[in-house]
Amino acid sequence: MTAIRICAGLFAFLGGLAMLVPILAIDESKYCDGNTCSEPVLGAMKSAFTNPDFRIFSLANVATFMATFFLETGAIYYVTMLMGMSEATASLIMIVMFGCSFACYPFIVKLTRRIPKINMQMFAMLLHGILFALIPLCTVLPDAALTGWVIILLLAIPTAINSILPTAIMADIAKSDGNRTGSHKEG
């Protein structure tokens, strides 16, 4: 139990250091305009939800995060019962998926210059759904472990897209809404 606490403490410390990097390394005045919102918080949230684009995107974003949550929480079951591998492999699979996802980040950022973000987001949702639906096939196909690894590696693509684009799309919606209404709520 002590080892788990030490590990959790170490991850918390490393996470804290990682969160300091953007604060210390990014000069916000270089990349954005500073606007203040005169509306109170609840009023700003209410007016934000009057924007149909924001409502639809928020709903889709919640659904995407729920799907990712189901994938992550079910990883041990998928790996042990459907793929026939050991429990320890579940952690390895998730680490590999997130590592591959992280490796896709530069590629995804470059793609957003050529492909509209919303199209990429819809592709990610579709691919995520298809791959999630394929997980039960691990019991039917001859090599369950190989099938599982292929699915997990392909899941890195929608995971990368869903990690990067929702924030960028939300910023685009907020900026567009601010330009339309004159009330900037981006910050």
C-alpha atoms as one frame of an Amber mdcrd trajectory, in Angstrom:
protein
   0.000   0.000   0.000   2.895   2.348   0.744   4.303   1.784  -2.748   0.975
   2.818  -4.273   0.935   6.004  -2.189   4.511   6.824  -3.159   3.692   6.202
  -6.821   0.552   8.369  -6.624   2.519  11.114  -4.869   5.257  10.951  -7.484
   2.723  11.193 -10.317   1.008  14.125  -8.560   4.360  15.900  -8.216   5.302
  15.245 -11.860   1.836  16.358 -12.968   2.236  19.571 -10.980   5.584  20.234
 -12.638   4.075  19.537 -16.065   1.271  22.031 -15.361   3.879  24.702 -14.576
   5.486  24.380 -18.023   2.827  26.339 -19.977   2.628  28.971 -17.236   6.362
  29.591 -17.337   7.059  28.931 -21.026   4.171  30.514 -22.966   3.843  34.266
 -23.410   0.064  34.686 -23.741   0.299  38.276 -24.980   2.068  36.927 -28.058
  -0.676  34.468 -29.022  -3.986  35.925 -27.854  -5.942  39.095 -27.160  -6.861
  39.904 -23.594 -10.588  40.598 -23.265 -12.603  40.665 -20.097 -16.208  39.596
 -19.808 -18.468  42.000 -17.948 -21.168  39.364 -17.410 -21.321  37.411 -14.157
 -20.311  33.744 -14.402 -23.827  32.264 -14.395 -25.081  34.859 -16.867 -22.154
  34.142 -19.190 -22.837  30.406 -18.988 -26.537  30.950 -19.682 -25.820  33.119
 -22.711 -23.198  30.623 -23.939 -25.810  27.846 -23.869 -28.177  29.954 -25.985
 -25.734  29.375 -28.853 -26.961  26.196 -30.630 -23.443  25.379 -31.887 -22.166
  25.435 -28.311 -25.015  23.229 -27.056 -24.571  20.622 -29.798 -20.805  20.597
 -29.425 -21.022  20.311 -25.633 -23.370  17.335 -25.920 -21.115  15.620 -28.471
 -18.075  16.329 -26.316 -19.712  14.764 -23.249 -20.635  11.682 -25.311 -17.050
  11.386 -26.554 -15.622  11.620 -23.049 -18.104   9.013 -21.822 -17.049   6.623
 -24.598 -13.404   7.143 -23.683 -14.255   6.571 -20.014 -15.995   3.278 -20.859
 -12.976   2.170 -22.870 -10.558   2.997 -20.063 -12.624   1.474 -17.257 -13.332
  -1.677 -19.244  -9.715  -2.184 -20.307  -9.020  -4.932 -17.772 -12.152  -6.831
 -18.823 -11.376  -6.457 -22.526  -7.805  -7.594 -22.073  -8.409 -10.521 -19.704
 -11.749 -11.886 -20.864 -11.926 -10.982 -24.556  -8.270 -10.994 -25.542  -7.177
 -13.753 -23.158  -4.151 -11.861 -21.836  -2.997 -11.190 -18.269  -4.214  -8.284
 -16.116  -0.766  -6.711 -16.224  -1.122  -6.394 -19.991  -4.092  -4.025 -19.536
  -1.821  -1.334 -18.101   0.700  -1.900 -20.867  -2.017  -1.637 -23.520  -3.316
   1.659 -22.117   0.226   3.068 -21.846   0.952   2.070 -25.453  -2.350   3.566
 -26.657  -1.749   6.891 -24.897   1.899   6.928 -26.006   0.872   6.376 -29.628
  -1.862   8.971 -29.209   0.675  11.482 -27.930   2.947  10.664 -30.877   0.034
  11.510 -33.226  -0.364  15.054 -31.814   1.992  16.837 -34.272   0.386  14.998
 -37.200  -3.125  15.975 -36.014  -2.106  19.620 -35.597  -0.714  19.671 -39.149
  -3.879  18.036 -40.506  -6.056  20.789 -39.004  -4.459  23.200 -41.460  -5.839
  21.164 -44.379  -8.982  19.510 -43.027 -11.718  21.376 -41.137 -11.648  20.596
 -37.409 -15.292  19.578 -37.341 -14.705  16.987 -40.095 -11.756  15.574 -38.180
 -13.823  15.465 -34.994 -16.651  13.618 -36.755 -14.128  11.180 -38.258 -12.679
  10.572 -34.791 -16.116   9.919 -33.327 -17.001   7.528 -36.155 -13.674   5.673
 -35.940 -13.910   5.525 -32.151 -17.402   4.025 -32.403 -16.377   1.472 -35.027
 -13.304   0.380 -33.072 -15.264   0.212 -29.834 -17.838  -1.999 -31.594 -15.041
  -4.278 -32.861 -13.712  -5.073 -29.369 -16.168  -7.970 -28.810 -14.882  -9.580
 -32.035 -11.666 -10.422 -30.199 -13.411 -13.589 -28.981 -14.459 -14.621 -32.510
 -11.317 -13.946 -34.542  -8.463 -16.485 -34.532  -5.802 -14.310 -32.856  -7.566
 -12.330 -30.136  -4.381 -10.733 -28.834  -3.310  -9.481 -32.270  -6.813  -8.161
 -32.986  -6.816  -6.393 -29.633  -3.445  -4.782 -30.237  -4.492  -3.585 -33.706
  -7.691  -2.072 -32.271  -5.766  -0.390 -29.458  -3.162   1.041 -31.832  -5.902
   2.369 -34.128  -7.699   3.853 -31.100  -4.682   6.131 -30.675  -5.904   8.177
 -33.662  -9.356   9.156 -32.332  -7.870   9.534 -28.850  -5.355  12.069 -30.189
  -8.025  13.942 -32.130 -10.388  13.945 -29.142  -7.589  15.198 -26.903  -6.670
  18.172 -29.078  -9.613  19.330 -31.155 -12.456  19.808 -28.643 -10.610  22.666
 -26.957  -9.753  24.255 -30.309 -13.345  23.901 -31.548 -14.666  25.350 -28.290
 -12.296  28.315 -28.692 -13.495  28.818 -32.287 -17.139  28.763 -31.164 -16.411
  31.208 -28.330 -14.501  33.554 -30.632 -17.237  33.448 -33.269 -19.891  34.068
 -30.622 -17.844  36.949 -29.197 -17.466  38.523 -32.643 -21.208  38.131 -33.262
 -22.445  39.401 -29.880 -19.594  41.687 -28.830 -19.343  39.840 -25.504 -16.105
  37.872 -25.399 -16.223  34.908 -23.026 -13.163  33.039 -24.291 -11.074  33.588
 -21.163
